[in-house]
């Protein structure tokens, strides 16, 4: 694990976007694994700037997102489909057919999840997987449990995650209690993994991920085993390291 301590979220976005920009320059048809949430937003802004300056093009890039709320319509303002279009896809030259956000409303979830993993493998596998981290150490929506998960699957969210993400919804009832997420094994298959953690609410999860045992009680700790993982932390998130 490479731990990169930065002074703030802006420095993280600068460094992470540079890594992604360099990958796209070296491999214009790069496969990116993308994340939602607040953590990657500044990085996406930097990628949009690089595109607008003509530094990179996304016309041959393919993307696969980590997760999506289950049974939330795509058109909902809080769907990850909407998030990705508003924060990145609508502002770059990526082809809609090259973007993949898990379908939160599949007819047959088990079948759909297997197909999602297959489509990642068929595309050649993820070159760079971007991640945030939940306050309880989750990555994607892989919640703490007694085992590491494998491929994409439907998951029940923990009370901690429901509480953390509930602020985006008008009421608790509207906040989905389940999601479709790439599994830990799907995430580990990425050639390079970049995780961003900022703010004091992430300090304990960051400590457990970096200094704790590799354990499904902190799913992000599995990144200790990844051969090319970069953990970008600001001062508050690094406070307990
Ligand atoms: C959410 C998402 C994760 C995200 C994490 C942190 O629940 N499923 O993919 O990384 O929580 O979110 P944020 O970056 O907003 O702190």
Tab-separated table of C-alpha atoms and ligand atoms in Angstrom:
chain	number	residue	atom	x	y	z
A	1	UNK	CA	0.000	0.000	0.000
A	2	UNK	CA	1.370	3.423	-0.873
A	3	UNK	CA	0.118	6.026	1.614
A	4	UNK	CA	0.197	9.561	0.223
A	5	UNK	CA	-0.448	12.255	2.828
A	6	UNK	CA	-1.684	15.514	1.338
A	7	UNK	CA	-2.509	18.830	2.943
A	8	UNK	CA	-6.075	18.956	1.660
A	9	UNK	CA	-8.658	17.648	-0.809
A	10	UNK	CA	-7.386	19.976	-3.556
A	11	UNK	CA	-3.892	18.493	-3.431
A	12	UNK	CA	-5.390	14.995	-3.510
A	13	UNK	CA	-7.494	15.854	-6.569
A	14	UNK	CA	-4.448	17.318	-8.305
A	15	UNK	CA	-2.366	14.170	-7.728
A	16	UNK	CA	-5.106	11.623	-8.421
A	17	UNK	CA	-6.216	13.375	-11.603
A	18	UNK	CA	-2.588	13.421	-12.796
A	19	UNK	CA	-2.416	9.642	-12.397
A	20	UNK	CA	-5.626	9.185	-14.386
A	21	UNK	CA	-4.607	11.717	-17.060
A	22	UNK	CA	-1.237	9.985	-17.484
A	23	UNK	CA	-2.977	6.626	-17.858
A	24	UNK	CA	-5.304	7.981	-20.559
A	25	UNK	CA	-2.348	9.552	-22.412
A	26	UNK	CA	-0.481	6.248	-22.313
A	27	UNK	CA	-3.575	4.156	-23.080
A	28	UNK	CA	-6.338	6.184	-24.796
A	29	UNK	CA	-8.746	3.244	-24.470
A	30	UNK	CA	-8.153	2.873	-20.717
A	31	UNK	CA	-10.789	1.163	-18.586
A	32	UNK	CA	-11.613	3.226	-15.506
A	33	UNK	CA	-13.461	1.978	-12.439
A	34	UNK	CA	-15.322	4.949	-10.990
A	35	UNK	CA	-16.799	5.843	-7.619
A	36	UNK	CA	-19.513	8.187	-6.427
A	37	UNK	CA	-19.803	10.157	-3.186
A	38	UNK	CA	-18.064	13.387	-2.235
A	39	UNK	CA	-14.516	11.977	-2.306
A	40	UNK	CA	-13.924	11.858	-6.099
A	41	UNK	CA	-15.825	15.040	-7.073
A	42	UNK	CA	-12.792	17.366	-7.147
A	43	UNK	CA	-10.845	14.779	-9.143
A	44	UNK	CA	-13.680	14.648	-11.699
A	45	UNK	CA	-13.538	18.462	-11.971
A	46	UNK	CA	-9.815	18.247	-12.756
A	47	UNK	CA	-10.460	15.590	-15.403
A	48	UNK	CA	-13.091	17.826	-17.002
A	49	UNK	CA	-10.597	20.738	-17.019
A	50	UNK	CA	-7.964	18.535	-18.680
A	51	UNK	CA	-10.497	17.491	-21.323
A	52	UNK	CA	-11.581	21.106	-21.961
A	53	UNK	CA	-7.944	22.175	-22.373
A	54	UNK	CA	-7.544	19.463	-25.014
A	55	UNK	CA	-5.026	17.561	-22.901
A	56	UNK	CA	-6.983	14.283	-23.014
A	57	UNK	CA	-9.977	12.755	-24.761
A	58	UNK	CA	-12.361	10.163	-23.341
A	59	UNK	CA	-13.666	9.079	-26.734
A	60	UNK	CA	-12.157	5.600	-26.423
A	61	UNK	CA	-12.255	5.340	-22.614
A	62	UNK	CA	-14.659	2.891	-20.970
A	63	UNK	CA	-15.923	3.252	-17.416
A	64	UNK	CA	-17.497	0.877	-14.917
A	65	UNK	CA	-18.980	2.230	-11.715
A	66	UNK	CA	-18.720	0.480	-8.409
A	67	UNK	CA	-22.271	0.580	-7.212
A	68	UNK	CA	-25.865	1.776	-7.445
A	69	UNK	CA	-28.823	1.928	-5.098
A	70	UNK	CA	-31.250	-0.954	-5.517
A	71	UNK	CA	-34.763	-0.079	-6.663
A	72	UNK	CA	-34.066	3.599	-7.076
A	73	UNK	CA	-35.095	4.791	-10.550
A	74	UNK	CA	-32.157	5.862	-12.749
A	75	UNK	CA	-33.828	9.245	-13.130
A	76	UNK	CA	-33.889	9.892	-9.359
A	77	UNK	CA	-31.698	12.859	-8.403
A	78	UNK	CA	-29.824	10.623	-5.944
A	79	UNK	CA	-29.125	7.708	-8.260
A	80	UNK	CA	-25.462	7.108	-8.970
A	81	UNK	CA	-26.400	7.129	-12.665
A	82	UNK	CA	-27.511	10.763	-12.251
A	83	UNK	CA	-24.462	11.570	-10.098
A	84	UNK	CA	-22.017	10.324	-12.717
A	85	UNK	CA	-23.726	12.200	-15.541
A	86	UNK	CA	-23.866	15.447	-13.549
A	87	UNK	CA	-20.344	15.251	-12.152
A	88	UNK	CA	-18.443	13.848	-15.135
A	89	UNK	CA	-20.066	12.206	-18.147
A	90	UNK	CA	-22.106	15.215	-19.343
A	91	UNK	CA	-18.970	17.387	-19.425
A	92	UNK	CA	-16.586	15.139	-21.377
A	93	UNK	CA	-16.569	13.401	-24.762
A	94	UNK	CA	-17.162	9.884	-23.427
A	95	UNK	CA	-19.643	7.770	-25.423
A	96	UNK	CA	-22.753	6.880	-23.407
A	97	UNK	CA	-22.413	3.238	-24.503
A	98	UNK	CA	-18.925	3.144	-22.981
A	99	UNK	CA	-20.181	4.172	-19.536
A	100	UNK	CA	-21.519	1.520	-17.180
A	101	UNK	CA	-23.266	2.189	-13.893
A	102	UNK	CA	-24.841	-0.923	-12.360
A	103	UNK	CA	-28.573	-1.122	-13.081
A	104	UNK	CA	-30.418	-0.660	-9.797
A	105	UNK	CA	-33.570	-2.203	-11.227
A	106	UNK	CA	-32.561	-5.457	-12.894
A	107	UNK	CA	-35.222	-8.059	-13.703
A	108	UNK	CA	-33.007	-10.792	-12.281
A	109	UNK	CA	-30.374	-9.387	-9.905
A	110	UNK	CA	-28.187	-12.520	-9.692
A	111	UNK	CA	-28.019	-12.894	-13.450
A	112	UNK	CA	-27.431	-9.179	-13.946
A	113	UNK	CA	-24.561	-9.092	-11.415
A	114	UNK	CA	-22.752	-11.965	-13.142
A	115	UNK	CA	-23.169	-10.209	-16.495
A	116	UNK	CA	-21.752	-6.971	-15.028
A	117	UNK	CA	-18.567	-8.774	-13.953
A	118	UNK	CA	-18.383	-10.488	-17.316
A	119	UNK	CA	-18.644	-7.179	-19.162
A	120	UNK	CA	-15.684	-5.839	-17.130
A	121	UNK	CA	-13.621	-8.939	-17.948
A	122	UNK	CA	-14.637	-8.791	-21.619
A	123	UNK	CA	-13.508	-5.161	-21.803
A	124	UNK	CA	-10.054	-6.278	-20.623
A	125	UNK	CA	-10.304	-5.534	-16.895
A	126	UNK	CA	-10.064	-2.263	-15.004
A	127	UNK	CA	-6.819	-0.296	-15.351
A	128	UNK	CA	-7.464	2.166	-12.528
A	129	UNK	CA	-10.159	1.703	-9.891
A	130	UNK	CA	-11.063	4.837	-7.956
A	131	UNK	CA	-12.494	4.331	-4.452
A	132	UNK	CA	-13.809	6.294	-1.511
A	133	UNK	CA	-14.153	4.713	1.918
A	134	UNK	CA	-17.213	4.517	4.149
A	135	UNK	CA	-17.011	5.615	7.786
A	136	UNK	CA	-17.230	1.928	8.692
A	137	UNK	CA	-14.445	0.956	6.282
A	138	UNK	CA	-16.672	-0.084	3.376
A	139	UNK	CA	-15.481	0.116	-0.226
A	140	UNK	CA	-18.151	0.314	-2.897
A	141	UNK	CA	-21.012	-0.938	-0.763
A	142	UNK	CA	-19.064	-3.881	0.664
A	143	UNK	CA	-20.109	-3.522	4.266
A	144	UNK	CA	-18.234	-4.968	7.265
A	145	UNK	CA	-19.091	-8.658	7.655
A	146	UNK	CA	-17.496	-11.994	8.499
A	147	UNK	CA	-16.278	-12.754	4.969
A	148	UNK	CA	-14.840	-10.954	1.957
A	149	UNK	CA	-17.219	-10.824	-0.975
A	150	UNK	CA	-16.416	-11.989	-4.487
A	151	UNK	CA	-18.163	-10.654	-7.595
A	152	UNK	CA	-20.898	-8.037	-8.052
A	153	UNK	CA	-23.941	-8.723	-5.853
A	154	UNK	CA	-26.983	-7.243	-4.112
A	155	UNK	CA	-26.243	-6.088	-0.563
A	156	UNK	CA	-28.210	-4.812	2.449
A	157	UNK	CA	-26.781	-1.538	3.733
A	158	UNK	CA	-25.744	-1.185	7.372
A	159	UNK	CA	-27.327	1.397	9.710
A	160	UNK	CA	-24.044	3.394	9.651
A	161	UNK	CA	-24.139	3.707	5.845
A	162	UNK	CA	-27.850	4.511	5.818
A	163	UNK	CA	-27.216	7.273	8.345
A	164	UNK	CA	-24.216	8.674	6.423
A	165	UNK	CA	-26.001	8.761	3.045
A	166	UNK	CA	-29.456	9.655	4.314
A	167	UNK	CA	-28.620	13.410	4.224
A	168	UNK	CA	-29.012	13.306	0.434
A	169	UNK	CA	-32.608	12.046	0.644
A	170	UNK	CA	-35.713	13.969	1.685
A	171	UNK	CA	-36.781	11.314	4.180
A	172	UNK	CA	-35.477	8.110	5.746
A	173	UNK	CA	-38.142	6.102	3.831
A	174	UNK	CA	-36.775	7.345	0.512
A	175	UNK	CA	-33.216	6.234	1.308
A	176	UNK	CA	-32.700	2.794	-0.258
A	177	UNK	CA	-31.692	0.064	2.187
A	178	UNK	CA	-30.080	-2.154	-0.468
A	179	UNK	CA	-27.637	-1.692	-3.317
A	180	UNK	CA	-25.884	-3.462	-6.172
A	181	UNK	CA	-22.113	-3.320	-5.698
A	182	UNK	CA	-18.968	-4.761	-7.173
A	183	UNK	CA	-17.601	-7.301	-4.708
A	184	UNK	CA	-14.215	-7.133	-3.043
A	185	UNK	CA	-12.787	-9.668	-5.478
A	186	UNK	CA	-13.957	-7.592	-8.467
A	187	UNK	CA	-12.264	-4.528	-6.928
A	188	UNK	CA	-9.002	-6.397	-6.269
A	189	UNK	CA	-8.827	-7.463	-9.929
A	190	UNK	CA	-8.154	-3.837	-10.969
A	191	UNK	CA	-4.539	-3.333	-12.035
A	192	UNK	CA	-4.210	-0.155	-9.944
A	193	UNK	CA	-6.428	0.986	-7.073
A	194	UNK	CA	-6.622	4.580	-5.838
A	195	UNK	CA	-8.543	5.319	-2.635
A	196	UNK	CA	-9.356	8.856	-1.478
A	197	UNK	CA	-10.183	9.635	2.167
A	198	UNK	CA	-10.734	13.118	3.538
A	199	UNK	CA	-12.088	14.579	6.755
A	200	UNK	CA	-12.189	13.557	10.396
A	201	UNK	CA	-15.079	11.126	9.986
A	202	UNK	CA	-12.775	8.845	7.977
A	203	UNK	CA	-9.878	8.788	10.466
A	204	UNK	CA	-10.856	5.559	12.242
A	205	UNK	CA	-11.648	3.715	9.022
A	206	UNK	CA	-8.305	4.857	7.566
A	207	UNK	CA	-6.441	3.654	10.669
A	208	UNK	CA	-8.145	0.236	10.496
A	209	UNK	CA	-7.530	-0.044	6.745
A	210	UNK	CA	-3.816	0.781	6.993
A	211	UNK	CA	-2.732	-0.424	10.427
A	212	UNK	CA	-5.320	-3.058	11.316
A	213	UNK	CA	-5.379	-6.722	10.382
A	214	UNK	CA	-6.661	-7.661	6.919
A	215	UNK	CA	-10.208	-8.457	7.956
A	216	UNK	CA	-13.709	-8.309	6.463
A	217	UNK	CA	-14.698	-6.313	9.547
A	218	UNK	CA	-12.929	-3.457	7.710
A	219	UNK	CA	-13.386	-4.325	4.013
A	220	UNK	CA	-10.890	-1.649	2.860
A	221	UNK	CA	-8.110	-3.458	4.785
A	222	UNK	CA	-8.019	-5.961	1.922
A	223	UNK	CA	-6.187	-3.303	-0.098
A	224	UNK	CA	-3.088	-4.144	1.977
A	225	UNK	CA	-2.893	-7.200	-0.281
A	226	UNK	CA	-3.225	-5.325	-3.562
A	227	UNK	CA	0.096	-5.028	-5.447
A	228	UNK	CA	-0.539	-1.481	-6.690
A	229	UNK	CA	-2.751	0.442	-4.259
A	230	UNK	CA	-2.471	4.174	-3.520
A	231	UNK	CA	-4.196	5.638	-0.476
A	232	UNK	CA	-4.559	9.423	-0.616
A	233	UNK	CA	-5.400	11.025	2.735
A	234	UNK	CA	-5.734	14.595	3.946
A	235	UNK	CA	-4.514	15.654	7.388
A	236	UNK	CA	-7.794	14.954	9.177
A	237	UNK	CA	-8.259	11.504	7.669
A	238	UNK	CA	-4.616	10.674	8.493
A	239	UNK	CA	-4.918	11.856	12.110
A	240	UNK	CA	-4.787	8.340	13.619
A	241	UNK	CA	-1.986	6.956	11.432
B	1	LIG	C1	-20.860	5.560	-0.280
B	1	LIG	C2	-20.492	4.831	-1.580
B	1	LIG	C3	-19.029	4.538	-1.632
B	1	LIG	C4	-18.296	5.795	-1.210
B	1	LIG	C5	-18.500	6.002	0.262
B	1	LIG	C6	-17.895	7.283	0.789
B	1	LIG	O1	-21.724	4.847	0.514
B	1	LIG	N1	-21.178	3.625	-1.824
B	1	LIG	O2	-18.674	4.105	-2.927
B	1	LIG	O3	-16.934	5.635	-1.458
B	1	LIG	O4	-19.839	5.878	0.631
B	1	LIG	O5	-18.630	8.397	0.394
B	1	LIG	P1	-18.095	9.856	0.479
B	1	LIG	O6	-17.020	9.977	-0.519
B	1	LIG	O7	-19.277	10.734	0.166
B	1	LIG	O8	-17.601	10.070	1.861
